[in-house]
Short mmCIF file of C-alpha atoms and ligand atoms in Angstrom, two decimals:
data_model
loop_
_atom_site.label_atom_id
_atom_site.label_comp_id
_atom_site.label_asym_id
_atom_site.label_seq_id
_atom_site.Cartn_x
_atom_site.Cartn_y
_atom_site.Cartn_z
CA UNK A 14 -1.19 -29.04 4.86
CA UNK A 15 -2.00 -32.35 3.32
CA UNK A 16 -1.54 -31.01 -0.44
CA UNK A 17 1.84 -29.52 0.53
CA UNK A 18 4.01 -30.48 -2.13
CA UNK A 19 1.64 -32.50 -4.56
CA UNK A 20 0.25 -31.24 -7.50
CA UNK A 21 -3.62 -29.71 -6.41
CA UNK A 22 -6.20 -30.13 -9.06
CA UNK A 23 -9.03 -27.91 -9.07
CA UNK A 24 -11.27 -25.23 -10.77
CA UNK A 25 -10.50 -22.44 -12.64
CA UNK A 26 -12.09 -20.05 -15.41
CA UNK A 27 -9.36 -20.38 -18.50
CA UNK A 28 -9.50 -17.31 -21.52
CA UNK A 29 -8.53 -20.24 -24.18
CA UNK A 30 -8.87 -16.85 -26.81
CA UNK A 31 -9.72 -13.47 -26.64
CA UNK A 32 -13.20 -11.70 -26.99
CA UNK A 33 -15.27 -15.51 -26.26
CA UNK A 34 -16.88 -16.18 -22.69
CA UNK A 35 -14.24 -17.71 -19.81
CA UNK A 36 -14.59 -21.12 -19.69
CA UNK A 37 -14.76 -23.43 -15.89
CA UNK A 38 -12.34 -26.16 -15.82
CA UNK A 39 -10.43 -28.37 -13.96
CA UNK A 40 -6.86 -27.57 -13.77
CA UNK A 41 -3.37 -28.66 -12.17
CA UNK A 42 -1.63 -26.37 -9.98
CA UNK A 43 1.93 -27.38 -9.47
CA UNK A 44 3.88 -27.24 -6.08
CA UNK A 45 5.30 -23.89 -5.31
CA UNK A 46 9.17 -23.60 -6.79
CA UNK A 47 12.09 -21.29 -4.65
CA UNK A 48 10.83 -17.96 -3.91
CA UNK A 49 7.28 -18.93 -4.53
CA UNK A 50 4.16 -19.52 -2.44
CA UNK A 51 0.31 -21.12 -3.37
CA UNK A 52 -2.66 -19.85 -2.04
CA UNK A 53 -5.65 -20.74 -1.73
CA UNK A 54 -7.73 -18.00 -3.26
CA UNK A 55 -11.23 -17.38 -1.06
CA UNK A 56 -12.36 -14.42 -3.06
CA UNK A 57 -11.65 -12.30 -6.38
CA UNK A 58 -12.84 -8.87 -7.64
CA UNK A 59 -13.68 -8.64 -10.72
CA UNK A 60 -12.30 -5.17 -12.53
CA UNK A 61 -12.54 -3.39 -15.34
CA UNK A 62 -8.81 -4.61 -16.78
CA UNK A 63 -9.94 -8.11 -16.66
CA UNK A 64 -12.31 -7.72 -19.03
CA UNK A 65 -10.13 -5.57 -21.14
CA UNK A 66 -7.27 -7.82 -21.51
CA UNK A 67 -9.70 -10.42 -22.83
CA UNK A 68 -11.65 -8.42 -24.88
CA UNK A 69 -9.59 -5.68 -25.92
CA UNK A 70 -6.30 -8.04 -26.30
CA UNK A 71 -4.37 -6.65 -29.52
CA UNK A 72 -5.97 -3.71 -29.76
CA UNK A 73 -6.35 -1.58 -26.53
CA UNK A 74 -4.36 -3.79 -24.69
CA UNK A 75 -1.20 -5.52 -26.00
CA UNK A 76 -1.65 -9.15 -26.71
CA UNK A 77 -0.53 -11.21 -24.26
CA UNK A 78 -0.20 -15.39 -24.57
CA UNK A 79 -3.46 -17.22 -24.19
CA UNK A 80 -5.27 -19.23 -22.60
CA UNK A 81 -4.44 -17.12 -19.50
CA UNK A 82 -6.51 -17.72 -16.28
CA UNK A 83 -7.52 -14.27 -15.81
CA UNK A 84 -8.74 -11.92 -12.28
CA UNK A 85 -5.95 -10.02 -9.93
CA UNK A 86 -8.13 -9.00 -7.16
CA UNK A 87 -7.88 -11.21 -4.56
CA UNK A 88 -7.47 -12.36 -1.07
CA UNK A 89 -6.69 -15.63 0.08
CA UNK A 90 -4.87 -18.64 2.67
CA UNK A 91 -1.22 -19.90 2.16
CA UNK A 92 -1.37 -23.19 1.26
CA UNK A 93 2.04 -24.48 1.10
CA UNK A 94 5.54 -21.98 0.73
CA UNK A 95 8.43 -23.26 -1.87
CA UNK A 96 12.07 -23.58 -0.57
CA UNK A 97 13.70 -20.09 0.86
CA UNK A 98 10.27 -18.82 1.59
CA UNK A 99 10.87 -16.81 5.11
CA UNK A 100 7.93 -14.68 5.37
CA UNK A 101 5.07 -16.53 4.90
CA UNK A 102 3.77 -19.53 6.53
CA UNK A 103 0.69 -22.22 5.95
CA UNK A 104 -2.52 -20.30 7.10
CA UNK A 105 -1.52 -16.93 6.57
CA UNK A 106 -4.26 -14.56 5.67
CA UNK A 107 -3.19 -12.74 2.50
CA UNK A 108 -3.28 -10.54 -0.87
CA UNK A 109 -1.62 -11.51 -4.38
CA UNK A 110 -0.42 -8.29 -5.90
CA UNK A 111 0.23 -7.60 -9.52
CA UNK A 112 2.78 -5.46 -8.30
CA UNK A 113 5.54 -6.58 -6.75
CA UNK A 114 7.87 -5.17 -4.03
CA UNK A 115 11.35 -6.85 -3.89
CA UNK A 116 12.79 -4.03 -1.39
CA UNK A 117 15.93 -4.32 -3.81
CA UNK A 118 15.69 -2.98 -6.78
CA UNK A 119 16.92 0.63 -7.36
CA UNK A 120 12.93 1.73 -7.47
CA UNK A 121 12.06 0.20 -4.71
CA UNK A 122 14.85 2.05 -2.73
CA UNK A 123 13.83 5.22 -4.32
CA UNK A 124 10.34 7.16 -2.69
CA UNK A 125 9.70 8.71 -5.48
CA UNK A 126 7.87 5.10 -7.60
CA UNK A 127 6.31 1.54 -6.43
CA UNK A 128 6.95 0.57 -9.54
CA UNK A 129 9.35 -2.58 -8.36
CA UNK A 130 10.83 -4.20 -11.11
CA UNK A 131 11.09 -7.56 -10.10
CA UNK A 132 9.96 -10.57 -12.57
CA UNK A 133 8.20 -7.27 -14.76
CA UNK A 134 8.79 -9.12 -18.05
CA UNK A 135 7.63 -12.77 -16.46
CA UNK A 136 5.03 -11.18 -14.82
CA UNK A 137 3.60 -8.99 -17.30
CA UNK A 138 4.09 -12.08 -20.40
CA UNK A 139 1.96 -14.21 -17.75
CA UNK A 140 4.66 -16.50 -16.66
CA UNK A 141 6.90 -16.81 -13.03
CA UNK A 142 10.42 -16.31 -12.64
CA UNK A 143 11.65 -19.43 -14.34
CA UNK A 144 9.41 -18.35 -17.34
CA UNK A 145 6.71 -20.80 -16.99
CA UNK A 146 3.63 -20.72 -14.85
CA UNK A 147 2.21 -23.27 -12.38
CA UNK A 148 -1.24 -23.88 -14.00
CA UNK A 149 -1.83 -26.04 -16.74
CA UNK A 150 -4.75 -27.84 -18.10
CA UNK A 151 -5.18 -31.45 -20.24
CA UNK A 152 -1.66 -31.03 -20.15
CA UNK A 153 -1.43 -27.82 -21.40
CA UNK A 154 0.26 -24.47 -20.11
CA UNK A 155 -2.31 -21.72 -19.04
CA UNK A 156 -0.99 -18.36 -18.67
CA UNK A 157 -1.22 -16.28 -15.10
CA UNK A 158 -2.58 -12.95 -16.09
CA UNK A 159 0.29 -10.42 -14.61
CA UNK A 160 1.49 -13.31 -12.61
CA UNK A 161 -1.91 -13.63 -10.38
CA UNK A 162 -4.48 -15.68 -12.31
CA UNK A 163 -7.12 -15.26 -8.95
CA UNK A 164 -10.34 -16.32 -10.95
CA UNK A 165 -8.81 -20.01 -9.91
CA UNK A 166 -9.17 -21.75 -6.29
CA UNK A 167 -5.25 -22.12 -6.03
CA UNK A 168 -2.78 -20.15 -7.63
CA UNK A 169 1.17 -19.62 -6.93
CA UNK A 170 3.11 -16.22 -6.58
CA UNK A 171 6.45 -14.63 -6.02
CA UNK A 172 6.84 -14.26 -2.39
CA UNK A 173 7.84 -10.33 -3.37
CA UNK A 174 4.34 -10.06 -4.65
CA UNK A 175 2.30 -11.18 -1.52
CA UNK A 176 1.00 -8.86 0.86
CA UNK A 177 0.50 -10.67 4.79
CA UNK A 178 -2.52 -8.91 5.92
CA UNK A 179 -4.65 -8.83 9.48
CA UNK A 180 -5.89 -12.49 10.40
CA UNK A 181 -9.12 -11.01 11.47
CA UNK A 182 -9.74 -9.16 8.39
CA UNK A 183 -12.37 -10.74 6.14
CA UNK A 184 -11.21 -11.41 2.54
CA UNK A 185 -14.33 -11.55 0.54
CA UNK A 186 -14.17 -7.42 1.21
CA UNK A 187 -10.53 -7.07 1.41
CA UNK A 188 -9.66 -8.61 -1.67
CA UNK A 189 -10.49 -5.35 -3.24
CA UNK A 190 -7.30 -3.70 -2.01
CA UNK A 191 -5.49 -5.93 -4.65
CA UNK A 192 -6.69 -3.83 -7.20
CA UNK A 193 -9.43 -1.15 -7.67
CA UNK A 194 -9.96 0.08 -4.41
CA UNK A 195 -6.20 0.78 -3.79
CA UNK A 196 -5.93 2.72 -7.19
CA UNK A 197 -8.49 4.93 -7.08
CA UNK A 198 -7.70 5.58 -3.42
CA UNK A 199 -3.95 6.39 -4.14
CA UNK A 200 -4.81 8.23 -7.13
CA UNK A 201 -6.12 10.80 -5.14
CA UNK A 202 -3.84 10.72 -1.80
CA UNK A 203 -0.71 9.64 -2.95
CA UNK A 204 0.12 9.99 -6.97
CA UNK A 205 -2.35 13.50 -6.90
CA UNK A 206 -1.88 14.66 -3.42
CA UNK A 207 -5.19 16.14 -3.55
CA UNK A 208 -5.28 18.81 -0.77
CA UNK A 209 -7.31 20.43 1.62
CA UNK A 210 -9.92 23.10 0.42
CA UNK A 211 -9.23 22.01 -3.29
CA UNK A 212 -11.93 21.26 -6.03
CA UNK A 213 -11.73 18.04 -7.82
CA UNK A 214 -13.21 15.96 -10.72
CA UNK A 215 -13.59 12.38 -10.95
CA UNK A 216 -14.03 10.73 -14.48
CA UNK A 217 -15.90 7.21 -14.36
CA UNK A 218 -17.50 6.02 -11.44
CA UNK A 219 -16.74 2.33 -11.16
CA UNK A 220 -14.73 1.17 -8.04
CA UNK A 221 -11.43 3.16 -9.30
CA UNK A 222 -13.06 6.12 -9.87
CA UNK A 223 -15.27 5.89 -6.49
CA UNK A 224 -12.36 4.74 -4.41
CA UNK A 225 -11.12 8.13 -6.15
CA UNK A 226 -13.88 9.71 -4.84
CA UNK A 227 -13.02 8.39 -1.12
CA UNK A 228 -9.68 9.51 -1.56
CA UNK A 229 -10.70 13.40 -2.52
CA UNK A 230 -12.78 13.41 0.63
CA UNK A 231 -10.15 11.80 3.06
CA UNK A 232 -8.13 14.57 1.64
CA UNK A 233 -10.79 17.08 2.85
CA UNK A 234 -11.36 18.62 -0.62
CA UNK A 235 -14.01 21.60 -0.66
CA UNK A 236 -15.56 20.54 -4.05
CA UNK A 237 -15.48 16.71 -5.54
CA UNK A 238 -17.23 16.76 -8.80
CA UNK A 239 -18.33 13.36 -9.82
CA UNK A 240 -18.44 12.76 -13.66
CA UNK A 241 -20.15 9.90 -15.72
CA UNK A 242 -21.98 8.60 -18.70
CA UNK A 243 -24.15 6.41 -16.54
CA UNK A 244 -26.30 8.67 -13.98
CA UNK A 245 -27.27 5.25 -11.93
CA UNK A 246 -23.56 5.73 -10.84
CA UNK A 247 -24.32 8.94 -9.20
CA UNK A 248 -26.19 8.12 -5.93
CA UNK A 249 -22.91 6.14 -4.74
CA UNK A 250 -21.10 8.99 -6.10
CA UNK A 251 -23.01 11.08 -3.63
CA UNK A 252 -22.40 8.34 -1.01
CA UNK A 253 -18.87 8.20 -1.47
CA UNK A 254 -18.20 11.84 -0.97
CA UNK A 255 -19.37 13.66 -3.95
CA UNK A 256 -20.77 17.10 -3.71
CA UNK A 257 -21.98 17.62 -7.72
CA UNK A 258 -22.43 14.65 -10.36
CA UNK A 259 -22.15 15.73 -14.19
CA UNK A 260 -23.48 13.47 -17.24
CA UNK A 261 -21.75 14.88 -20.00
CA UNK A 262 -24.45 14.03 -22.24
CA UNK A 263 -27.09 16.16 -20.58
CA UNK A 264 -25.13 19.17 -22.46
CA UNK A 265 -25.43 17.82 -26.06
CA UNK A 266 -22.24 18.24 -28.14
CA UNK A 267 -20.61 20.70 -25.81
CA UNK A 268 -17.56 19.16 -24.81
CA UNK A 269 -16.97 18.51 -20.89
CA UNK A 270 -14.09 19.61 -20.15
CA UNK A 271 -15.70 23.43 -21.04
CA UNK A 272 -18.66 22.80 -18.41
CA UNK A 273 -15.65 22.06 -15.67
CA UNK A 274 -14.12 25.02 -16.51
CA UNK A 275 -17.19 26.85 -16.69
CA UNK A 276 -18.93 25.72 -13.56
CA UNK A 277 -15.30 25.93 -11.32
CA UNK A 278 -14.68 29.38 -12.62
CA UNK A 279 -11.39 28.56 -14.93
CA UNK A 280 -10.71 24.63 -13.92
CA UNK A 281 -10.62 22.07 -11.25
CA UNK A 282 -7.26 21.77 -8.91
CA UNK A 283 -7.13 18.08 -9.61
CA UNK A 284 -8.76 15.61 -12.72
CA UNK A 285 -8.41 12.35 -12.14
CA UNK A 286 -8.96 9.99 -15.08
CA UNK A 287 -10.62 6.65 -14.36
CA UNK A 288 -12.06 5.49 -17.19
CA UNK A 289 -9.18 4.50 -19.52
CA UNK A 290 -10.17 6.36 -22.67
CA UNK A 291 -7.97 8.80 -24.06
CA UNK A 292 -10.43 11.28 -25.12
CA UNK A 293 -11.69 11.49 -21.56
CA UNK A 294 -7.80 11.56 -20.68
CA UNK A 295 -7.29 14.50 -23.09
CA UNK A 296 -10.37 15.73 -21.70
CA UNK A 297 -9.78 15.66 -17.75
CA UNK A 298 -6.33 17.41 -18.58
CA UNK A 299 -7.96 20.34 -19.95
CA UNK A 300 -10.92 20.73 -17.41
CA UNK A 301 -7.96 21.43 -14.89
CA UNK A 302 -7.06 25.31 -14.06
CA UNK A 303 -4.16 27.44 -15.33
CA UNK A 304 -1.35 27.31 -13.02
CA UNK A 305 -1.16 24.12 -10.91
CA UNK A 306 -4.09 22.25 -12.46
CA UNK A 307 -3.29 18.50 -11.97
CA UNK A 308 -4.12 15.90 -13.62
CA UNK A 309 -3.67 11.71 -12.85
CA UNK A 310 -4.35 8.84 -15.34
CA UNK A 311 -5.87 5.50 -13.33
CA UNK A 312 -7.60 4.56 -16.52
CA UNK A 313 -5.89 1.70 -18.23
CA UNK A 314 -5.25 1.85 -21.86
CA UNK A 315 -1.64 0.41 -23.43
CA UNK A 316 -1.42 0.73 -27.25
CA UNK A 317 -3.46 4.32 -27.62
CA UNK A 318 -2.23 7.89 -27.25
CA UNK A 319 -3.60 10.67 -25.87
CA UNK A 320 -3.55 14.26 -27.23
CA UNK A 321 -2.05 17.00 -24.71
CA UNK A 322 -2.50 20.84 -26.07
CA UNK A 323 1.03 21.85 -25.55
CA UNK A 324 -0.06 25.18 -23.85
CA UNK A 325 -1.99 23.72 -21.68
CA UNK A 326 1.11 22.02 -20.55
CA UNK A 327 2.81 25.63 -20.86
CA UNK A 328 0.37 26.77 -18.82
CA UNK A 329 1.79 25.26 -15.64
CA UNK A 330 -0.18 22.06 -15.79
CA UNK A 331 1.09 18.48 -14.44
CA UNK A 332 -0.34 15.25 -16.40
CA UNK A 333 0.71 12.49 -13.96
CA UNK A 334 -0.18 8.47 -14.38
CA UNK A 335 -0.87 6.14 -11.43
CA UNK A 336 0.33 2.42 -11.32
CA UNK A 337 -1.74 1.03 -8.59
CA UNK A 338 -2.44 4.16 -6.60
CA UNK A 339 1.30 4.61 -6.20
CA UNK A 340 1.46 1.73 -3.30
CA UNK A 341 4.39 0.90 -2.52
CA UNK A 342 2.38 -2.98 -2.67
CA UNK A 343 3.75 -5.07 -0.24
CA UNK A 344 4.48 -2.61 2.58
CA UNK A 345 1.37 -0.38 2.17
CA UNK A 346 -1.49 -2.99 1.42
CA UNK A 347 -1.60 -4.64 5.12
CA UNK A 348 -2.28 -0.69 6.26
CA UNK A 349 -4.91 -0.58 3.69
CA UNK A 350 -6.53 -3.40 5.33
CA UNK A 351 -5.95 -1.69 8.98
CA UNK A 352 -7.82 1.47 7.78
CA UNK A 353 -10.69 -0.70 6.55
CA UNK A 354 -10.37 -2.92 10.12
CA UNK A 355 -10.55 0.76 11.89
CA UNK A 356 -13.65 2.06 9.73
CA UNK A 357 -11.51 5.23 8.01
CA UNK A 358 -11.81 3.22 4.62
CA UNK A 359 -15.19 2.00 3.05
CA UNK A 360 -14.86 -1.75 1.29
CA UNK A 361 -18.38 -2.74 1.67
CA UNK A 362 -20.07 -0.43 -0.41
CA UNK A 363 -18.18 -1.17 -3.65
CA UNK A 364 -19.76 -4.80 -3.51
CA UNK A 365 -22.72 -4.66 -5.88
CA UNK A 366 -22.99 -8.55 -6.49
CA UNK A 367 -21.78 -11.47 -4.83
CA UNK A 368 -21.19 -14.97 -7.15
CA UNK A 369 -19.98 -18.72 -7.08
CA UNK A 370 -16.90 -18.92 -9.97
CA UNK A 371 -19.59 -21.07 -12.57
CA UNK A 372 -21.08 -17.35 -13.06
CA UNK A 373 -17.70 -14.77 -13.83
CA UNK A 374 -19.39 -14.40 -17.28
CA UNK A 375 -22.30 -12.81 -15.48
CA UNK A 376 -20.05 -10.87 -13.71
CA UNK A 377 -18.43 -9.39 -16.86
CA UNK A 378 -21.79 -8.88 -18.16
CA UNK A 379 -22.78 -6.77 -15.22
CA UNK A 380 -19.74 -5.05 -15.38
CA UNK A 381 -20.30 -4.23 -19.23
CA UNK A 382 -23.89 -2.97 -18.65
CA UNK A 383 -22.73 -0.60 -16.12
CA UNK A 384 -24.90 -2.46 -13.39
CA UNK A 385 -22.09 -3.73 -11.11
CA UNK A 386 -19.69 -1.74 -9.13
CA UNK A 387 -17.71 -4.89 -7.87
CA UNK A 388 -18.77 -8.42 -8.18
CA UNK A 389 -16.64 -10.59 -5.71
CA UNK A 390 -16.65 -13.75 -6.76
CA UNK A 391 -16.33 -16.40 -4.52
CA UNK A 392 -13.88 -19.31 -5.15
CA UNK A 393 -15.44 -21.72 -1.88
CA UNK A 394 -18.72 -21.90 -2.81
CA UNK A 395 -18.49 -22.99 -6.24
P1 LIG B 649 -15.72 0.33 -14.54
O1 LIG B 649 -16.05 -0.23 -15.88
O2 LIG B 649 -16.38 -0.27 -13.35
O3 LIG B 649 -16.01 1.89 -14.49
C1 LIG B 649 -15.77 2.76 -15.57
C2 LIG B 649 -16.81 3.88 -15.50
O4 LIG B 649 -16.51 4.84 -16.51
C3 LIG B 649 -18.25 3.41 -15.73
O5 LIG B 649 -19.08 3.87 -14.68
C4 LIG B 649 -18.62 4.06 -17.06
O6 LIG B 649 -20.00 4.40 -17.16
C5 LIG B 649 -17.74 5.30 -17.04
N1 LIG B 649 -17.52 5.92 -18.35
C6 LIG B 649 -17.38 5.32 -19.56
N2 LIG B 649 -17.19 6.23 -20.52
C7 LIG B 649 -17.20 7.45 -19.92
C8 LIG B 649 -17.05 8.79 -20.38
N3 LIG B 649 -16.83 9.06 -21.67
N4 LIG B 649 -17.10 9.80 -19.48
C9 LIG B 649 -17.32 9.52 -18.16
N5 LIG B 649 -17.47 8.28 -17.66
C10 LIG B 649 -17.41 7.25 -18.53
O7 LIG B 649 -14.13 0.23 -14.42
P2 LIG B 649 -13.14 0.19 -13.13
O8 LIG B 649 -12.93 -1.23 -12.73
O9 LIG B 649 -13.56 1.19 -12.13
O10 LIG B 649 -11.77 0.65 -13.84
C11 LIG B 649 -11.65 1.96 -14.37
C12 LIG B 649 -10.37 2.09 -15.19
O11 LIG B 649 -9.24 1.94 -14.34
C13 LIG B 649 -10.20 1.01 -16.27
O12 LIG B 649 -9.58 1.60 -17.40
C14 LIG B 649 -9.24 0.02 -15.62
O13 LIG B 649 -8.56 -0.76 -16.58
C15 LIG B 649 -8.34 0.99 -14.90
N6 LIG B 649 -7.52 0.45 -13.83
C16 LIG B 649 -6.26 0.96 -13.70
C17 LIG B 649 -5.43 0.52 -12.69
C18 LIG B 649 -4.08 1.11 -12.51
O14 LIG B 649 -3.23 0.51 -11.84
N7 LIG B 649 -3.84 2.28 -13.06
C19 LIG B 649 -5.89 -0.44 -11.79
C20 LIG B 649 -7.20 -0.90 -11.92
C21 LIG B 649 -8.01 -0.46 -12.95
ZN1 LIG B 650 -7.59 -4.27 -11.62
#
């Protein structure tokens, strides 16, 4: 490529603070360094922990440097590869991850996590392994929001946190396997091992929480009871593989996690929690059964705590947390993309919207007024 090498200047939406609209600029993306590779980024999801980190930044969320270029959902091109790169190659069809997979650390080897721990400080305090990151503006450093930053039209990554995916696959669907769809997928398959016959409940029906909802089904479970605040979420819910949707607030102060029990005569098999609020966290633990209830946090929260009844815990219960669906990243998200390639994964019907980079606000607006499952937001057409 032409720009192999040379510093490529284009646009980006930049978080200069927290909690004030994302603002489109022009911005220098420096050459790829060892170990590193820049992409061009086609498309971007936009999820729910995007808008959290900017709006929720010292509260929910720890506070992180700013500005920061935010957006971790992604698919893109290899533009150019940095020196000792031996996997990837100009052209390559790919997804960033915000999770790497080194195959070297001592959790990689083991089966039992993905969570690699590769670059976790850089990564998580926005910056690369040499503790500074590639994008920069007037001048200025802009952080790369868990070492991603894909609401830009080039961005650089670790070569451990790069998935090579299918050539033919398209990327303005399969960028959603960077994030949400994988979560709530693996929340439900692989960190809950939902099984056959069982009877589930989904909190929060946003792409987690319906890709959670995918996941119970593929799983073949007998009952998948879809939960949410918003009944416009529902008829997807129903899509998706739901087989009863609750609005907690159709039962006045009466607490949800006692209509579970109620309706599933003493509790569901599995809760899974994808909304990120600890009260629905406390709550999805206790609308599991006595015995081998299970239940898996996707929802994202960093500085709160949840409350856990200890009997309930005593009871034989198993509170469990997912880190992006328990992927293994690297080595799991090019299957991802086969099962969508070979129909036994839905991507298309998470996309509510479809917009140029200029309108992310809009995005996070949609997003906020529960009107958007996914917005993909294209970085071409800006
Ligand atoms: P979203 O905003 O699209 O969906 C959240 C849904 O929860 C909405 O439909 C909303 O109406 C519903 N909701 C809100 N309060 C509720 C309540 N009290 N009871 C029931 N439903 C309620 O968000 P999303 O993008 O699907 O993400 C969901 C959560 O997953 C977020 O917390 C996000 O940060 C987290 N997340 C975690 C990971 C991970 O690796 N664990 C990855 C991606 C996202
Ligand atoms: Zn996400």
């Amino acid at each position: 490529m032409a720009t192999a090498g040379q510093v490529i200047r284009c646009m980006a939406a930049i978080a200069w603070e927290p909690r004030k609209p994302l603002s489109i600029e022009k911005v220098d993306v420096a050459p790829p360094k060892a170990h590193e590779v820049r992409i061009k980024v086609v498309a971007s999801g936009v999820c729910h922990t995007d808008w959290e980190y900017l709006n929720e930044a010292g509260r929910g969320m720890k506070l992180r440097p700013f500005p920061v270029v935010l957006g971790h959902e992604a698919a893109g091109v290899v533009e150019s590869v940095g020196p000792d790169v031996t996997k990837f190659a100009p052209g390559d069809k790919v997804i960033p991850l915000f999770l790497p997979f080194c195959e070297e650390c001592d959790q990689c080897k083991c089966e039992k996590t993905n969570l690699c721990k590769k670059n976790w400080e850089n990564t998580q305090a926005g910056v690369l392994a040499d503790g500074t990151s590639r994008i920069s503006c007037r001048g200025q450093q802009v952080y790369q929001f868990l070492g991603v930053s894909s609401f830009c039209q080039y961005t650089v990554v670790p070569d451990t946190s790069l998935a090579k995916i299918d050539p033919k696959a398209p990327l303005e669907k399969v960028c959603l396997l960077g994030c949400g769809v994988s979560t709530g997928y693996g929340a439900a398959v692989k960190t809950g091992k939902v099984e056959k016959g069982s009877c589930c409940a989904v909190f929060g029906l946003g792409a987690v929480g319906l890709a959670a909802v995918m996941g119970c089904q593929a799983a073949k479970a007998r009952r998948i009871i879809a939960v949410d605040i918003n009944p416009d979420k529902f008829q997807k819910a129903r899509e998706f593989g739901a087989t009863e949707c609750i609005n907690p607030r159709d039962y006045g102060n009466k607490p949800i996690q006692d209509i579970l029990v109620e309706k599933t005569n003493g509790g569901v098999d599995y809760a899974l929690e994808c909304v990120g609020s600890p009260v629905t966290m406390s709550a999805a633990l206790e609308s599991t059964r006595d015995g081998w209830g299970t239940c898996v946090i996707a929802g994202w929260t960093e500085t709160e705590s949840m409350s856990v009844q200890v009997i309930k815990i005593l009871m034989g219960r198993t509170l469990k947390g997912t880190y992006f669906g328990g992927w293994k990243s690297v080595k799991d998200v090019p299957q991802l993309v086969e099962d969508y390639m070979q129909k036994k994964l839905k991507l298309d019907e998470f996309i509510s919207h479809n917009l140029p980079l200029a309108q992310i606000n809009d995005a996070f607006n949609l997003l906020r007024n529960g009107q958007s499952i996914r917005t993909v937001i294209s970085l071409e057409n800006f």
